[in-house]
Short mmCIF file of C-alpha atoms in Angstrom, two decimals:
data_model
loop_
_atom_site.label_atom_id
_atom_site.label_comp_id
_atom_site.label_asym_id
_atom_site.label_seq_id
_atom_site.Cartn_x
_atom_site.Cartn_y
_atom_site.Cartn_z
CA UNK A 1 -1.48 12.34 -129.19
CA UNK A 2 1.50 11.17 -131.46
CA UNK A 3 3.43 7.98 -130.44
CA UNK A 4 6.65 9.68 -129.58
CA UNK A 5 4.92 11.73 -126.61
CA UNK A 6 2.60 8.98 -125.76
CA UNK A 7 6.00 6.82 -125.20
CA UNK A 8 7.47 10.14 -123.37
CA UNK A 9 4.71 10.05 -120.85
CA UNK A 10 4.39 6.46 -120.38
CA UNK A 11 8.07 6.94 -119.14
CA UNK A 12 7.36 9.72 -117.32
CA UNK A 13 4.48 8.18 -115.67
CA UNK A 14 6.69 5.01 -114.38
CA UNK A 15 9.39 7.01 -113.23
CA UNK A 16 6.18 9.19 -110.72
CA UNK A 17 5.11 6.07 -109.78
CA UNK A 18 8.62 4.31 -109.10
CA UNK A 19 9.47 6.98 -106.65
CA UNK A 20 6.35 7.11 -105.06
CA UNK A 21 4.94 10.48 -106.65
CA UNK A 22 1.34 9.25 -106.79
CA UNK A 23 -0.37 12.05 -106.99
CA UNK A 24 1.49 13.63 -109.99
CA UNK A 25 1.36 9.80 -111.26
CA UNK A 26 -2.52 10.02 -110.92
CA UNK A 27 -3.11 13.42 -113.11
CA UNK A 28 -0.93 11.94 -115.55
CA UNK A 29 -2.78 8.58 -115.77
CA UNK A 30 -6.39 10.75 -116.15
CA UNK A 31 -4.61 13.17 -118.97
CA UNK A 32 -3.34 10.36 -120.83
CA UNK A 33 -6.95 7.89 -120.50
CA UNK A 34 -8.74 11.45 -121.12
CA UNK A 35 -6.74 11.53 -124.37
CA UNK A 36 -7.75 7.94 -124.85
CA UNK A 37 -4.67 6.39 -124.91
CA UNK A 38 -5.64 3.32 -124.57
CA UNK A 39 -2.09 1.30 -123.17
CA UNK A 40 -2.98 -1.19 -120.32
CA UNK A 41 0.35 0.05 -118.24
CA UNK A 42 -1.92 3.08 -117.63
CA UNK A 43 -4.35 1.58 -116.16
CA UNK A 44 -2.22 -1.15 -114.23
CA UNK A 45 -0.23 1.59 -112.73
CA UNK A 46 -3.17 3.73 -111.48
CA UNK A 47 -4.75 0.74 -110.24
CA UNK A 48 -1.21 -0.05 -108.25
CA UNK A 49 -1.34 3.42 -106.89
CA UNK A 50 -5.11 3.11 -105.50
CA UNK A 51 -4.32 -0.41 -104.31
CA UNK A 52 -1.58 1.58 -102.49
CA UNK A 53 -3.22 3.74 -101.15
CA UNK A 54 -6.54 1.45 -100.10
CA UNK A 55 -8.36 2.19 -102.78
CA UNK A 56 -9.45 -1.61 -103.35
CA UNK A 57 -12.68 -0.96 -105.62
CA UNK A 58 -11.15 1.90 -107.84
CA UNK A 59 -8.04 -0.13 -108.34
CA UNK A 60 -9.82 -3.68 -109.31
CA UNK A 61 -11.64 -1.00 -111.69
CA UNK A 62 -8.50 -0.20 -113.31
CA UNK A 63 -7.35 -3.39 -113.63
CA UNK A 64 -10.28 -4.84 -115.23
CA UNK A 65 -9.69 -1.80 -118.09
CA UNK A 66 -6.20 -3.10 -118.14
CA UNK A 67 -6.77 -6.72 -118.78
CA UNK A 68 -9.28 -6.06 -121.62
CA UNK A 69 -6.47 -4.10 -123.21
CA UNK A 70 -3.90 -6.85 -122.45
CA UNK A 71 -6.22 -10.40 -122.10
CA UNK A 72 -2.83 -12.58 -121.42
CA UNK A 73 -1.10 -10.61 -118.97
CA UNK A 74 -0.37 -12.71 -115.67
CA UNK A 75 0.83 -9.54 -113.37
CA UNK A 76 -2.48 -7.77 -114.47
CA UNK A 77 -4.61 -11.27 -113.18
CA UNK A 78 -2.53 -11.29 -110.01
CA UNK A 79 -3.20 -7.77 -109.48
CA UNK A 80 -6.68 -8.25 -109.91
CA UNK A 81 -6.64 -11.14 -107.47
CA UNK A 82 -5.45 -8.70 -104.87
CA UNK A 83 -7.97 -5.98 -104.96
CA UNK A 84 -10.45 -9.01 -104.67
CA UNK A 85 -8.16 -10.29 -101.44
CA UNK A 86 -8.44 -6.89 -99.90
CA UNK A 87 -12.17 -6.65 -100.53
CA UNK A 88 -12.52 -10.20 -98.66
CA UNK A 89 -13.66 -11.42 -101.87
CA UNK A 90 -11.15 -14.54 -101.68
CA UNK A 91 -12.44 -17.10 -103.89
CA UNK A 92 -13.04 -14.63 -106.88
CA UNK A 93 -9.43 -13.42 -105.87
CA UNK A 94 -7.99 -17.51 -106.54
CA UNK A 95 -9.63 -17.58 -109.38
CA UNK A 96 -7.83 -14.76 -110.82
CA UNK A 97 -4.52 -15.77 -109.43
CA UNK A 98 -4.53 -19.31 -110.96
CA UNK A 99 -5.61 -17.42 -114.38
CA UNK A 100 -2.14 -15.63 -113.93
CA UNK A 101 -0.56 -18.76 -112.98
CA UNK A 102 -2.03 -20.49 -115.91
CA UNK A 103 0.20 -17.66 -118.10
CA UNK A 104 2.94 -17.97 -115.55
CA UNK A 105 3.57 -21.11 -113.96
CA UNK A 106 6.59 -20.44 -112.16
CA UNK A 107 4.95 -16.80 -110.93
CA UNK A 108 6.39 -17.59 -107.08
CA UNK A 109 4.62 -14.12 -105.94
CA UNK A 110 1.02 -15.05 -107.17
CA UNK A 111 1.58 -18.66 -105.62
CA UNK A 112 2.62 -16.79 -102.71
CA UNK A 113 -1.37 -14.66 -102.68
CA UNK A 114 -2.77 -17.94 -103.70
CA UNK A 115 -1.42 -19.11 -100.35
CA UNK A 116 -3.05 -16.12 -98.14
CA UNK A 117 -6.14 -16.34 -99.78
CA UNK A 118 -6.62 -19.79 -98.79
CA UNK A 119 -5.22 -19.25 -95.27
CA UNK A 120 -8.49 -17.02 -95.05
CA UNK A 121 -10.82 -19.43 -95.90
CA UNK A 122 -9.42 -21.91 -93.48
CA UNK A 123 -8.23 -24.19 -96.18
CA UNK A 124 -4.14 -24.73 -95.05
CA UNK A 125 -3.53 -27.78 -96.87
CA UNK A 126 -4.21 -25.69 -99.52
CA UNK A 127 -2.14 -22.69 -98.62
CA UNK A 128 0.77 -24.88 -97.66
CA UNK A 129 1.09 -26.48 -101.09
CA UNK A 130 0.79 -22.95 -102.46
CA UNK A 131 3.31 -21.40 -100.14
CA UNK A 132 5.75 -24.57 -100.90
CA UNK A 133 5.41 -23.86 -104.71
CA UNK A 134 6.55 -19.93 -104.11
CA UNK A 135 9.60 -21.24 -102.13
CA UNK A 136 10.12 -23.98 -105.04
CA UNK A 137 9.99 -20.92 -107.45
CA UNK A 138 11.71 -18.12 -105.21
CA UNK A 139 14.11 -20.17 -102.60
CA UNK A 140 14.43 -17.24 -100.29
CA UNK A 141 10.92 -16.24 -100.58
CA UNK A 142 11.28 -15.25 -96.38
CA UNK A 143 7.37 -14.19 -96.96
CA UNK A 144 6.75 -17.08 -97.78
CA UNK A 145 8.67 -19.69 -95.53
CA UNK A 146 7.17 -17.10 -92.55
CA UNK A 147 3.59 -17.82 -93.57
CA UNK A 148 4.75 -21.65 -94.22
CA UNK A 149 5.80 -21.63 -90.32
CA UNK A 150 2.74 -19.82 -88.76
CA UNK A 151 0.38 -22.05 -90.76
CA UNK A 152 2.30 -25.23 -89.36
CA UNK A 153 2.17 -23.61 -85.99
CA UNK A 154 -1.59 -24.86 -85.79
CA UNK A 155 -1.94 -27.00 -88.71
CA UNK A 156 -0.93 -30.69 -89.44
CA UNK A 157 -1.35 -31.45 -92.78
CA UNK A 158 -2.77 -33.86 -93.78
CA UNK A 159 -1.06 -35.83 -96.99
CA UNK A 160 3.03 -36.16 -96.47
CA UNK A 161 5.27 -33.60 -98.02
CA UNK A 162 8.55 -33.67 -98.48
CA UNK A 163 8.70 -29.61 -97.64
CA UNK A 164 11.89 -29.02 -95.41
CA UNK A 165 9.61 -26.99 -93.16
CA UNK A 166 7.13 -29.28 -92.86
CA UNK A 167 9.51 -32.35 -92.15
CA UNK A 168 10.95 -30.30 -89.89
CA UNK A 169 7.86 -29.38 -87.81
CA UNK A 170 7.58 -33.17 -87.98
CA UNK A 171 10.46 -33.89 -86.40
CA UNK A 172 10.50 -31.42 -83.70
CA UNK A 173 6.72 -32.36 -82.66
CA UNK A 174 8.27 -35.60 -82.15
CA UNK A 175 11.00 -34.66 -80.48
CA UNK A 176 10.80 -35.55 -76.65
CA UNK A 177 12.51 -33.38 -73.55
CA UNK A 178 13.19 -36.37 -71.34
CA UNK A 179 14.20 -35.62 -67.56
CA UNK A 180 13.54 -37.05 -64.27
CA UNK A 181 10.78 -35.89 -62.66
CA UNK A 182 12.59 -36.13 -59.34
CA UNK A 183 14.80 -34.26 -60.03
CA UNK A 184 15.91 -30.58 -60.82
CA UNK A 185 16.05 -29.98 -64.36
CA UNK A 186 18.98 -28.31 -65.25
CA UNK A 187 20.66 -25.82 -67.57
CA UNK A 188 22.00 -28.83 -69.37
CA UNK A 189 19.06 -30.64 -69.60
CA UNK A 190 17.42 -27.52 -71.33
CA UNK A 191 20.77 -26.41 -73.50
CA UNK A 192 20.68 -29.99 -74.82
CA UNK A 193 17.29 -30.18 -76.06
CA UNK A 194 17.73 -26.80 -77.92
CA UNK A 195 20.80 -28.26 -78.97
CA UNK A 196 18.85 -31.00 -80.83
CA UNK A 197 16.41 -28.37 -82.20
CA UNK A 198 18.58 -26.62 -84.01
CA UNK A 199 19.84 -30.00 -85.65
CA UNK A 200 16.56 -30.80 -86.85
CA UNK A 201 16.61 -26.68 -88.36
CA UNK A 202 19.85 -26.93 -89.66
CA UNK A 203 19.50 -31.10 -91.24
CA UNK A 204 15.89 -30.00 -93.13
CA UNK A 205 16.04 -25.88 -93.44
CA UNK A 206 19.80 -25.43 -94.96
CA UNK A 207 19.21 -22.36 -96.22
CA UNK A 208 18.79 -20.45 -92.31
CA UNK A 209 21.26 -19.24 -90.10
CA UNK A 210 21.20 -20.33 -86.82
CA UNK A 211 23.83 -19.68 -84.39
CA UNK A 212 23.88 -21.54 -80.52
#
């Protein structure tokens, strides 16, 4: 197959896969890796379409064939990560990702994966430091601050951090609702201890919108 068509079809085949045509994207990939075209995109993108559609073996397949083609690729290694993730496979699946970080450093995404795969091995000091770095990288990462928050919902760590959202759980942890057990408490009472949550949001987590 001559370069000019090979390029043709390697646009063709991103444009299937772009808008979700993943069947049509699928024949394509097996014409051109029957021709032995031998491009890692190929491979990348049918192992993004099986990883798609749940297809966690086939696709870490793919993207094996892909990273021999392209050794220094960091979205490949992430990728790869992933169909390990999926397969519970979670400390092969770090290993990739900090490969990919290793290209990428500021790769918020595979910090981000980092941070779930360590969230399923029970290590959240861990994940927290990775989900920190994706905010670092990606400030409005909401993925990311939401898996920050429900890992601080049962998690202290253990080291201090200068995180917003973890000096903010800080804070409201040690915030006290005081009130006189003999009497009523009252819709003041609770308005003003909201009142000084949403300080303690607003002071340390700028970058949310919180209306009272």
């Amino acid at each position: 197959m001559d370069t000019n068509l090979i390029k043709k079809q390697t646009e063709k085949l991103i444009f299937l896969s772009k808008n979700k045509k993943f069947n049509e994207a699928i024949i394509l990939c097996n014409e051109l890796i029957n021709e032995n075209v031998r491009n890692p995109l190929i491979y990348n993108i049918k192992g993004m379409i099986q990883l798609n559609t749940g297809k966690y073996k086939d696709s870490l397949n793919q993207f094996n064939e892909a990273i021999k083609l392209s050794p220094n690729n960091f979205e490949i290694y992430n990728n790869i990560g992933i169909s390990l993730y999926y397969l519970g496979k979670f400390n092969e699946a770090i290993k990739n990702y900090n490969k990919s970080l290793s290209i990428k450093l500021d790769y918020a995404e595979c910090y981000y994966n980092t941070g779930n795969a360590y969230v399923e091995l029970g290590e959240f000091d861990k994940a927290i430091i990775n989900f920190e770095k994706a905010i670092k990288y990606k400030p409005n990462y909401l993925d990311a601050q939401n898996n920050i928050i429900q890992s601080l919902t049962f998690h202290n760590p253990k080291n201090e951090n200068e995180n917003a959202f973890i000096k903010a759980n800080n804070e409201l942890q040690d915030l006290k609702f005081h009130f006189d057990p003999n009497k009523k408490i009252t819709q003041e009472n609770i308005k003003l201890y909201f009142e000084k949550c949403f300080y303690i949001l607003k002071k340390n987590v700028d970058f949310f919108k919180f209306n009272f």
